[in-house]
Amino acid sequence: MNFNFRKQFASLTLLFAATAAISQSPQPVTLSADLHQVKGSVSPTLYGIMTEEINFSYDGGLYAELVRNRTFQDNNNNPQHWFIHEGAAPDATMQIDHTAGPSAALPLSLKLTVPTASTKDAPGIENEGFWGIPIRPKTKYTGSFYAKTDSAGPITISIVNNESAKVLASTQTAISGDWKKYDFTLTSGVAPVSANNRIRLAAGKTGTVWFSLISLFPPTYHDRVNGNRPDLMEKLAAMKPTFLRFPGGNYLEGDHINERYEWKKTIGSLVDRPTHPSPWRYHSSDGMGLLEFLYWCEDLKIQPVLAVYAGYSMRQEFVKPGPDLDPYLADALDEIEYVTGSTATKWGAQRAKDGHPAPFKLTYVEIGNEDWFDKSGSYEGRYAQYYKGIKAKYPELQLIATMPLKEMKPDVVDDHYYRTAKQFYDDVHHYDNIDRNGPKIFVGEWATREGTPTPNFGSALGDAAWMTGMEKNSDLVIMAGYAPLLVNVNPGGMQWETDLIGYDVLTSYGSPAYYAQVMFDGHVGDQIITAKLDGTAPRLFYSVTRSSTSGTVYLKLVNAASSPQSVTIDLQGAPTVSKAAKLISLSAKTPAATNSITAPNNIVPVESTIATASSHFTHTLPAYSIQIIELKTK
Ligand code: AHR
């Protein structure tokens, strides 16, 4: 992300900091670092993103589909989010039909019965979208639907404003006979941006029409068909992540074994994806299927961290290690083959058929999710069985365990932390003394949970403090992913409080914690420099890293205290340090301060220059601030 637009805030922030500094006269502490003392390498995959279908992250979120319950599978009897538009024919009705859908995967359809024809205000069905259908001026929308009918005739597809009933875009398609797919485009006029709209499919003739898979997409990121929302993808790209952990989280496990994430049901044509209930209390369209997750990685140029279902679902349902588990292991092996196999393999060939002949690079596979919840204690056996089976075919893969194991040493262990800011401050040295001969650590889910729906600045402080601890130990902590990533802020959109990025159907915003991620992720380098802090400064946290190629030293300083704090920087081992240093600062007046959908830019990073940097200089951090100083050294 370009920070230039934020420079306008710089002078104000610095003025505030300077005023506060004069009034508080903080006692300086000294942060000493010696560039010759390299503690270890910063993991090149330290910062990434974790994702699952929660809080309408995909449906009603990143996945750009605008039609909600597009296949009518969300409820057996009730066409949720659909309404009848009687128009000039008040006897028109609609109902879920169980007799035959357009495919074996989609047995339900919506039956529209039109006893009286009217071409003027034709009766039809309407969808409310995910809290509205957004429309922007002069924009092309790409849509399709499946239909069969007992009376051939035209279907008019329109976007209609809820308040004015004005038609904002419209087109017509002729339908006839048995199930077929019909494609259409809608182009909006000059009407202003709005979300309070619905999509209508109206039938111009007497008779019955069965509908299924009614889809409408706005322009997507990189113009992908069945793709993602550009604004959200741009926000994710600005985080400069190195990996994407998917598909969960609890979403991988499901409440019950038969509600797990079954990857084979999420690939291929949308009409062949049965959709499924998710543990987060809404139905998943599975438009974001396995290949779409991989495209997401490709678009951000990052690697997948693939979590495979490993025989445990959240209502204490588990599959006994041994022969019972073999089919699940086989499924995971097929999944890995789908991701990485050449087109000469069965599942590599399927991937090619689905549109992507080239295999994807895969290094990490996670076996299950949070298996410490499995009270049966079966995880030792399940992990061991997966480990043996996967390593036999893919010895190069690193296999992540979801909890520490007693009977074997996994390659990597996934630790999760959902905490208050204070808990993170108090535990910032968590990884300092962990045995380096044990498994590597993946902090696969973590967040300070203060603020709703998105974290406030106090959370950003807790996060930043915790990140300094992970960075200092990133020889051990090889990956970390904040969670959850996304939340639809509409009423009913959130199932888990405190999510990094918020949105409605039109716009999105980053929380203060999001900006802390953007700052940290983009400024790491490859060397961990040993550093120490002398003096007393409660709630001051730091990390020092360096790029061995450019010589840039990244000082990260977090002042979580309510008063400013001066820090004397003492940098040894650099023959020269440029006088001009870049300063990136995120600060707020109170920990409760935050961003929101209506005030997205309250707290954003501000870039400025320190003109008097050297190997020994004093810098004052404002109260409640997260700062990065980039020192150019040779
Ligand atoms: O991130 C929300 C949930 O927290 C995840 O689904 C689960 O893994 C954890 O308990």
XYZ file of C-alpha atoms and ligand atoms in Angstrom:
644
model
C 0.000 0.000 0.000
C 1.146 3.496 -0.734
C 1.499 5.493 2.445
C 1.854 8.847 0.696
C -1.752 9.862 1.259
C -1.153 9.585 4.939
C 1.637 12.142 4.987
C -0.945 14.889 5.402
C -1.532 13.565 8.917
C 2.175 13.610 9.765
C 2.622 17.155 10.932
C -0.406 16.935 13.220
C 0.764 13.703 14.788
C 4.311 14.933 15.310
C 3.032 18.154 16.828
C 0.887 16.165 19.236
C 3.842 13.935 20.099
C 6.158 16.880 20.657
C 3.659 18.685 22.896
C 3.086 15.582 24.951
C 6.829 14.978 25.202
C 7.527 18.458 26.563
C 4.804 18.178 29.174
C 5.870 14.715 30.403
C 9.742 14.901 30.244
C 10.307 11.131 30.001
C 13.520 9.617 31.322
C 15.382 8.120 28.336
C 16.170 4.449 28.265
C 18.868 3.014 26.030
C 18.310 0.463 23.324
C 21.704 -0.984 22.339
C 22.217 -3.222 19.347
C 25.363 -4.526 17.715
C 25.009 -5.373 14.032
C 27.781 -7.972 14.374
C 25.618 -9.869 16.835
C 23.225 -11.673 14.556
C 21.074 -13.929 16.720
C 19.641 -15.820 13.772
C 17.735 -15.507 10.549
C 14.301 -13.993 10.324
C 12.104 -16.681 8.865
C 11.312 -15.710 5.262
C 7.760 -16.931 5.862
C 7.249 -15.218 9.214
C 4.122 -13.243 8.382
C 1.182 -14.719 6.535
C -2.578 -14.890 6.661
C -5.010 -17.385 8.102
C -8.461 -17.720 6.636
C -11.678 -19.700 6.865
C -15.388 -19.228 6.177
C -16.416 -17.277 9.306
C -18.053 -13.844 9.689
C -19.134 -14.065 6.025
C -15.500 -14.032 5.003
C -16.079 -15.518 1.547
C -19.845 -15.585 0.928
C -20.749 -11.962 1.581
C -17.073 -11.093 1.775
C -13.978 -11.765 -0.274
C -15.698 -14.053 -2.787
C -17.325 -11.474 -5.012
C -20.627 -13.295 -5.674
C -23.509 -10.895 -5.034
C -26.434 -13.337 -4.887
C -27.143 -14.947 -1.522
C -28.392 -18.529 -1.361
C -27.843 -18.676 -5.099
C -28.457 -22.431 -5.331
C -31.410 -22.597 -2.905
C -29.626 -25.249 -0.860
C -29.389 -23.138 2.327
C -32.739 -24.364 3.622
C -34.838 -27.325 2.473
C -38.176 -25.572 2.627
C -37.577 -21.868 2.749
C -36.002 -19.900 -0.097
C -34.048 -17.718 2.342
C -33.067 -14.278 1.047
C -35.457 -14.627 -1.899
C -38.780 -12.832 -2.275
C -41.639 -12.989 -4.695
C -42.188 -9.940 -6.860
C -45.828 -10.070 -7.821
C -45.703 -7.042 -10.079
C -48.895 -6.694 -12.052
C -49.732 -10.378 -11.478
C -50.632 -10.826 -7.790
C -51.223 -14.575 -8.171
C -47.540 -15.415 -8.873
C -45.973 -17.766 -6.290
C -42.586 -19.282 -5.543
C -41.519 -22.328 -3.549
C -38.603 -24.692 -3.082
C -38.974 -27.663 -5.385
C -37.518 -31.019 -4.353
C -38.189 -32.968 -7.524
C -35.029 -32.314 -9.550
C -32.418 -29.614 -9.726
C -29.963 -28.917 -12.538
C -27.411 -31.493 -11.251
C -27.042 -34.316 -8.772
C -25.177 -31.898 -6.497
C -28.028 -29.374 -6.444
C -31.287 -31.277 -5.880
C -33.339 -28.239 -4.816
C -34.518 -25.483 -7.109
C -36.867 -22.502 -6.912
C -40.169 -22.920 -8.729
C -41.859 -19.750 -9.936
C -45.460 -20.163 -10.994
C -47.030 -17.427 -13.086
C -50.763 -18.011 -13.683
C -51.359 -14.544 -15.154
C -48.931 -13.012 -17.600
C -47.977 -9.364 -17.572
C -45.297 -7.805 -19.701
C -45.607 -4.376 -18.063
C -44.467 -5.190 -14.516
C -43.770 -8.881 -14.910
C -43.799 -11.122 -11.811
C -40.574 -12.722 -10.699
C -38.179 -13.571 -7.900
C -35.891 -11.178 -6.077
C -32.727 -11.630 -4.052
C -31.589 -9.240 -1.339
C -27.887 -10.070 -1.665
C -25.540 -9.976 1.285
C -27.072 -6.947 2.965
C -27.746 -5.308 -0.385
C -26.650 -5.571 -3.996
C -24.044 -2.901 -4.698
C -24.075 -0.887 -7.849
C -21.522 1.531 -9.191
C -21.973 3.796 -12.205
C -21.020 2.511 -15.667
C -19.972 -0.888 -14.402
C -20.365 -4.253 -16.076
C -21.797 -7.127 -14.023
C -21.462 -10.691 -15.235
C -24.238 -13.110 -14.437
C -25.735 -16.476 -15.192
C -28.555 -18.729 -14.085
C -29.866 -22.208 -14.693
C -33.490 -22.607 -15.654
C -36.049 -25.005 -17.053
C -39.574 -24.102 -18.068
C -42.826 -25.531 -19.344
C -43.395 -22.419 -21.432
C -40.650 -20.762 -23.448
C -40.364 -17.021 -23.016
C -38.228 -14.116 -21.883
C -36.643 -13.618 -18.459
C -35.832 -10.029 -17.562
C -32.930 -9.607 -15.166
C -32.669 -6.261 -13.394
C -31.051 -4.534 -10.489
C -33.740 -2.541 -8.743
C -33.412 0.048 -6.011
C -35.287 -0.922 -2.833
C -36.534 2.550 -2.019
C -37.274 4.129 -5.381
C -38.088 0.868 -7.218
C -36.004 2.357 -10.018
C -34.391 -0.123 -12.411
C -30.662 0.614 -12.391
C -29.601 -1.992 -14.954
C -31.558 -4.501 -16.988
C -31.278 -7.142 -19.699
C -33.363 -9.955 -21.180
C -32.712 -13.619 -22.010
C -35.024 -16.074 -23.736
C -35.372 -19.448 -22.008
C -36.923 -22.716 -23.103
C -37.205 -26.408 -22.266
C -35.106 -28.446 -19.864
C -32.297 -27.279 -17.550
C -29.775 -25.043 -19.328
C -27.329 -22.395 -18.271
C -27.989 -18.835 -19.448
C -25.316 -16.136 -19.349
C -26.005 -12.426 -19.245
C -24.335 -9.131 -18.492
C -25.776 -6.064 -16.846
C -24.286 -2.631 -17.337
C -25.215 0.148 -14.983
C -25.899 3.691 -16.079
C -24.847 6.884 -14.377
C -26.829 6.329 -11.178
C -24.717 6.981 -8.060
C -23.057 4.288 -5.967
C -25.618 2.474 -3.830
C -26.087 -0.776 -1.933
C -29.779 -0.690 -1.137
C -30.740 -2.728 -4.170
C -31.931 -6.188 -5.142
C -31.686 -8.389 -8.197
C -34.910 -9.446 -9.926
C -35.558 -12.210 -12.453
C -38.994 -11.685 -13.958
C -40.948 -14.017 -16.263
C -42.875 -12.412 -19.099
C -45.176 -15.359 -19.896
C -47.711 -17.545 -18.146
C -46.264 -20.857 -16.961
C -43.710 -22.314 -14.571
C -39.988 -21.644 -14.375
C -37.527 -23.542 -12.181
C -34.389 -21.611 -11.274
C -31.029 -22.639 -9.862
C -27.530 -21.201 -9.407
C -28.398 -17.578 -10.053
C -25.131 -15.694 -9.996
C -24.009 -12.095 -10.409
C -20.447 -10.835 -10.184
C -19.059 -7.304 -10.233
C -15.537 -6.794 -11.635
C -13.086 -8.956 -9.683
C -9.424 -8.788 -8.660
C -7.252 -9.551 -11.690
C -10.527 -10.061 -13.606
C -10.777 -13.636 -12.433
C -13.950 -15.481 -13.347
C -15.598 -16.558 -10.058
C -13.077 -14.277 -8.378
C -12.521 -12.018 -5.403
C -13.359 -8.467 -4.347
C -10.611 -6.062 -5.465
C -10.705 -3.805 -2.379
C -10.215 -6.720 -0.006
C -7.516 -8.349 -2.125
C -5.656 -5.035 -2.247
C -5.796 -4.815 1.531
C -4.441 -8.334 1.826
C -1.692 -7.614 -0.713
C -0.658 -4.554 1.329
C 0.042 -6.873 4.255
C 2.783 -8.474 2.134
C 1.927 -11.917 3.445
C 4.075 -14.892 2.548
C 1.513 -17.671 2.992
C -2.194 -18.406 3.229
C -3.355 -20.990 5.772
C -6.669 -22.489 4.643
C -9.408 -23.733 4.843
C -9.538 -23.442 8.627
C -9.922 -23.319 11.554
C -13.133 -24.893 12.671
C -14.388 -24.645 9.099
C -12.005 -27.477 8.187
C -13.393 -29.722 10.913
C -17.130 -28.995 10.781
C -19.384 -29.670 13.733
C -19.845 -33.249 12.538
C -17.739 -35.558 10.420
C -20.237 -35.365 7.563
C -20.049 -31.565 7.713
C -16.242 -31.398 7.375
C -14.569 -29.483 4.560
C -14.698 -32.079 1.773
C -12.366 -30.629 -0.797
C -13.535 -32.904 -3.604
C -16.967 -31.306 -3.342
C -15.506 -27.833 -3.815
C -13.820 -28.248 -7.201
C -15.006 -28.166 -10.797
C -18.062 -26.462 -12.169
C -20.175 -24.571 -9.619
C -23.234 -26.580 -10.586
C -21.467 -29.726 -9.378
C -20.629 -28.324 -5.929
C -23.244 -29.424 -3.395
C -22.508 -26.588 -0.894
C -22.394 -27.459 2.835
C -23.348 -26.329 6.335
C -20.485 -24.678 8.160
C -19.793 -24.696 11.901
C -20.211 -20.919 11.913
C -23.989 -21.280 11.606
C -24.505 -20.402 7.982
C -24.385 -22.382 4.757
C -21.298 -22.229 2.575
C -21.754 -21.878 -1.191
C -18.310 -23.429 -1.736
C -17.740 -20.926 -4.507
C -14.446 -20.444 -2.696
C -13.279 -23.971 -3.393
C -9.868 -25.558 -3.249
C -8.743 -24.160 -6.609
C -10.030 -20.684 -5.731
C -7.922 -20.751 -2.553
C -4.940 -21.625 -4.741
C -5.741 -18.809 -7.192
C -5.872 -16.496 -4.204
C -2.324 -17.603 -3.348
C -1.259 -17.179 -6.955
C -2.695 -13.665 -7.135
C -0.828 -12.609 -3.993
C 2.290 -14.583 -5.018
C 2.302 -16.498 -1.754
C 2.388 -20.154 -0.833
C -0.473 -22.233 0.495
C -0.328 -23.758 3.962
C -2.796 -26.530 3.340
C -4.763 -27.821 6.311
C -6.129 -31.314 5.662
C -9.032 -32.881 7.521
C -7.597 -35.415 9.957
C -10.515 -37.283 11.493
C -11.796 -34.931 14.193
C -14.944 -32.778 14.119
C -15.930 -30.352 16.791
C -18.755 -32.213 18.514
C -16.190 -34.687 19.862
C -16.571 -36.913 16.793
C -13.349 -38.634 15.819
C -12.137 -41.399 13.561
C -10.081 -44.086 15.267
C -6.481 -44.262 14.041
C -5.920 -47.417 11.965
C -8.012 -48.798 9.115
C -10.981 -46.499 9.889
C -8.785 -43.485 9.255
C -7.242 -44.778 6.013
C -9.933 -43.328 3.686
C -9.452 -39.878 5.241
C -5.691 -40.124 4.810
C -6.223 -41.226 1.191
C -8.390 -38.156 0.679
C -5.637 -35.920 2.061
C -3.094 -37.572 -0.251
C -5.408 -36.941 -3.205
C -5.724 -33.327 -2.095
C -1.962 -32.882 -1.992
C -1.790 -34.463 -5.446
C -4.440 -32.029 -6.703
C -2.296 -29.137 -5.448
C 1.151 -30.382 -6.444
C 0.819 -33.280 -8.898
C 1.820 -33.166 -12.549
C -0.869 -33.563 -15.160
C 0.241 -37.201 -15.451
C -1.330 -37.878 -12.052
C -5.053 -38.440 -11.547
C -5.660 -35.371 -9.421
C -3.089 -33.201 -11.207
C -5.008 -33.975 -14.400
C -8.237 -32.982 -12.654
C -6.665 -29.674 -11.643
C -5.650 -29.110 -15.274
C -9.207 -29.922 -16.359
C -10.437 -27.394 -13.813
C -8.247 -24.738 -15.435
C -4.753 -24.837 -13.911
C -2.306 -27.274 -15.541
C 0.750 -26.019 -13.608
C 1.214 -27.527 -10.149
C 1.358 -25.237 -7.127
C 4.331 -25.099 -4.791
C 3.537 -26.585 -1.406
C 5.876 -26.786 1.584
C 3.605 -27.058 4.626
C 0.641 -29.281 5.304
C -1.228 -28.999 8.593
C -2.791 -32.175 9.983
C -6.162 -31.125 11.422
C -6.976 -28.139 13.591
C -6.823 -27.561 17.357
C -6.845 -31.259 18.153
C -6.325 -30.587 21.833
C -10.128 -30.284 21.883
C -10.380 -34.001 21.021
C -10.926 -35.462 24.487
C -10.422 -39.026 23.221
C -6.681 -38.387 22.917
C -6.683 -39.885 19.415
C -4.501 -37.178 17.868
C -1.161 -38.851 18.670
C -2.271 -41.817 16.574
C -3.981 -39.788 13.874
C -0.984 -37.477 13.379
C 1.417 -40.450 13.317
C -0.678 -42.219 10.679
C -0.889 -39.103 8.481
C 2.816 -38.396 9.012
C 3.804 -41.880 7.845
C 1.391 -41.864 4.912
C 2.225 -38.383 3.655
C 6.006 -38.619 4.159
C 6.059 -41.932 2.261
C 4.783 -40.151 -0.832
C 5.956 -36.589 -0.177
C 9.107 -36.741 2.002
C 9.890 -33.085 1.318
C 6.676 -31.770 2.901
C 6.799 -30.246 6.371
C 3.922 -31.572 8.447
C 2.415 -29.328 11.083
C 0.885 -30.810 14.234
C -1.917 -28.881 15.879
C -0.657 -29.605 19.417
C 2.539 -30.795 21.082
C 3.006 -34.560 20.897
C 4.494 -37.003 23.401
C 5.287 -39.936 21.156
C 7.039 -38.249 18.246
C 8.574 -34.961 17.231
C 6.464 -33.266 14.583
C 8.148 -30.985 12.043
C 6.215 -27.954 13.235
C 3.673 -27.295 16.020
C 0.811 -24.824 15.592
C 0.246 -22.593 18.664
C -2.899 -20.454 18.992
C -3.306 -17.361 21.190
C -6.450 -15.278 21.614
C -5.680 -12.805 24.382
C -5.995 -9.397 25.957
C -3.305 -6.814 25.323
C -2.070 -7.217 28.893
C -1.713 -10.961 28.493
C 0.461 -10.384 25.441
C 2.578 -7.737 27.212
C 3.148 -10.118 30.104
C 4.089 -13.000 27.828
C 6.215 -11.192 25.274
C 9.238 -13.343 26.178
C 7.253 -16.542 25.630
C 9.560 -17.998 23.001
C 12.889 -16.647 24.325
C 13.896 -19.812 26.118
C 12.135 -22.541 24.167
C 14.369 -25.481 23.179
C 15.704 -24.856 19.668
C 16.051 -28.619 19.108
C 12.307 -29.155 19.325
C 9.811 -28.646 16.530
C 9.564 -25.300 14.797
C 6.607 -23.151 15.785
C 3.760 -21.899 13.640
C 1.642 -19.354 15.483
C -1.248 -20.275 13.226
C -3.895 -18.170 14.958
C -3.414 -15.261 17.262
C -4.953 -11.884 18.068
C -5.558 -9.399 20.822
C -9.324 -9.462 21.281
C -10.266 -5.953 22.339
C -12.797 -4.075 20.240
C -15.695 -5.163 18.090
C -16.278 -5.954 15.293
C -12.692 -5.027 14.582
C -9.834 -4.516 17.055
C -9.221 -1.102 18.568
C -5.873 0.605 19.043
C -5.317 -1.148 22.385
C -5.450 -4.408 20.455
C -2.971 -3.070 17.926
C -0.606 -2.312 20.819
C -1.007 -5.826 22.237
C -0.452 -7.303 18.782
C 2.593 -5.170 18.082
C 4.173 -6.079 21.426
C 3.564 -9.761 20.694
C 5.002 -9.398 17.182
C 8.241 -7.980 18.590
C 8.521 -11.191 20.622
C 7.846 -13.381 17.599
C 10.333 -11.464 15.459
C 13.079 -11.789 18.037
C 12.454 -15.519 18.021
C 11.747 -16.034 14.370
C 14.568 -18.556 14.092
C 12.043 -20.721 15.983
C 8.712 -19.102 15.110
C 8.791 -19.693 11.387
C 5.249 -18.548 10.586
C 2.489 -16.521 12.181
C -1.017 -15.720 10.995
C -3.460 -13.329 12.646
C -7.028 -14.649 12.913
C -9.773 -14.118 12.044
C -8.947 -12.017 9.057
C -12.304 -10.760 7.785
C -15.710 -9.672 9.061
C -18.876 -8.440 7.417
C -19.916 -5.651 9.794
C -23.640 -5.833 9.035
C -25.948 -7.003 11.862
C -25.666 -10.797 11.979
C -22.470 -10.807 9.938
C -20.080 -11.526 12.791
C -19.723 -14.820 14.642
C -16.333 -14.092 16.235
C -15.484 -10.756 17.795
C -12.354 -8.906 16.814
C -11.449 -9.430 13.183
C -8.728 -7.669 11.283
C -10.570 -6.172 8.295
C -14.209 -5.047 8.220
C -16.535 -4.429 5.288
C -20.040 -4.195 3.968
C -21.084 -4.845 0.417
C -19.613 -1.561 -0.843
C -16.566 -0.625 1.165
C -13.953 -2.023 3.514
C -11.538 -0.730 6.131
C -8.492 -1.852 8.046
C -8.557 -1.840 11.830
C -5.646 -0.315 13.744
C -4.430 -3.898 14.231
C -4.497 -4.326 10.449
C -2.181 -1.349 10.068
C 0.127 -2.774 12.718
C 0.327 -5.920 10.560
C 0.992 -3.895 7.417
C 3.803 -2.074 9.198
C 5.453 -5.150 10.648
C 5.036 -7.397 7.631
C 6.589 -4.956 5.233
C 9.639 -4.129 7.330
C 11.500 -7.181 8.507
C 14.782 -7.901 6.738
C 16.465 -11.260 7.149
C 18.646 -10.972 10.263
C 17.623 -10.880 13.922
C 19.967 -8.470 15.682
C 20.658 -9.020 19.356
C 19.567 -5.946 21.287
C 18.972 -4.947 24.885
C 17.102 -2.228 26.688
C 18.676 -0.531 29.726
C 16.575 1.578 32.045
C 13.007 1.415 33.215
C 10.233 1.821 30.697
C 7.056 -0.015 31.509
C 5.221 -1.280 28.486
C 7.977 -0.506 26.004
C 8.650 -3.296 23.538
C 11.152 -3.531 20.714
C 12.749 -5.656 18.064
C 15.742 -4.997 15.850
C 16.152 -6.694 12.487
C 18.259 -5.947 9.440
C 18.359 -6.624 5.732
C 21.728 -8.173 4.901
C 21.358 -7.069 1.283
C 20.397 -3.406 1.664
C 21.909 -2.796 5.113
C 18.637 -1.258 6.332
C 18.079 -1.707 10.050
C 14.468 -1.918 11.207
C 13.870 -0.691 14.742
C 10.400 -1.538 15.918
C 9.302 0.285 19.031
C 5.993 -0.096 20.807
C 5.039 2.297 23.569
C 1.898 0.889 25.167
C 2.115 3.324 28.081
C -0.047 6.405 28.532
C 2.918 8.786 28.506
C 5.648 9.423 25.932
C 8.944 7.587 26.250
C 12.392 8.679 25.086
C 14.744 6.031 23.815
C 18.424 6.526 23.119
C 19.390 4.304 20.226
C 22.933 3.011 20.426
C 23.859 1.146 17.274
C 27.228 -0.557 17.110
C 28.831 -2.231 14.104
C 27.665 0.097 11.331
C 30.485 2.109 9.713
C 27.953 4.714 8.600
C 24.367 5.504 9.457
C 22.482 7.942 7.191
C 21.220 11.066 8.920
C 17.826 10.751 7.305
C 15.789 7.855 8.649
C 12.273 6.901 7.685
C 9.801 6.922 10.579
C 6.465 5.134 10.271
C 4.144 5.802 13.142
C 0.750 4.510 14.229
C -0.688 6.151 17.299
C -3.919 7.111 19.012
C -5.010 9.194 21.948
C -6.561 6.249 23.765
C -6.462 2.460 23.471
C -10.218 2.549 22.802
C -9.754 4.649 19.664
C -10.533 2.728 16.510
C -11.490 2.654 12.834
C -14.893 1.706 11.514
C -16.835 1.375 8.282
C -17.921 5.014 8.586
C -14.582 6.311 9.925
C -12.024 4.097 8.202
C -9.017 6.394 8.486
C -9.039 7.530 12.125
C -5.886 5.602 12.796
C -3.523 5.006 9.909
C 0.266 4.848 9.662
C 1.966 8.176 9.133
C 5.292 8.425 7.398
C 7.855 11.133 8.137
C 11.612 11.622 8.306
C 13.955 11.778 11.268
C 16.642 14.185 10.072
C 19.177 13.588 12.834
C 19.648 9.831 12.924
C 23.090 8.452 13.671
C 24.617 5.512 15.497
C 23.704 7.281 18.744
C 20.591 9.418 18.912
C 17.539 9.926 21.083
C 14.021 9.504 19.854
C 10.769 10.125 21.716
C 7.834 7.822 21.210
C 4.396 9.345 21.708
C 2.083 7.775 24.267
C 0.245 4.790 22.783
C 2.337 4.418 19.670
C 3.810 1.806 17.379
C 6.782 3.027 15.402
C 9.261 1.700 12.893
C 12.505 3.516 12.274
C 14.337 2.525 9.120
C 18.027 3.284 9.494
C 20.135 3.146 6.351
C 23.493 1.651 7.280
C 26.555 0.636 5.334
O -10.397 -18.050 14.510
C -11.606 -18.500 15.013
C -11.521 -19.927 15.519
O -10.679 -19.992 16.631
C -10.922 -20.935 14.582
O -11.847 -21.424 13.683
C -10.454 -22.011 15.488
O -9.362 -22.716 14.975
C -10.122 -21.273 16.767
O -10.662 -21.877 17.870
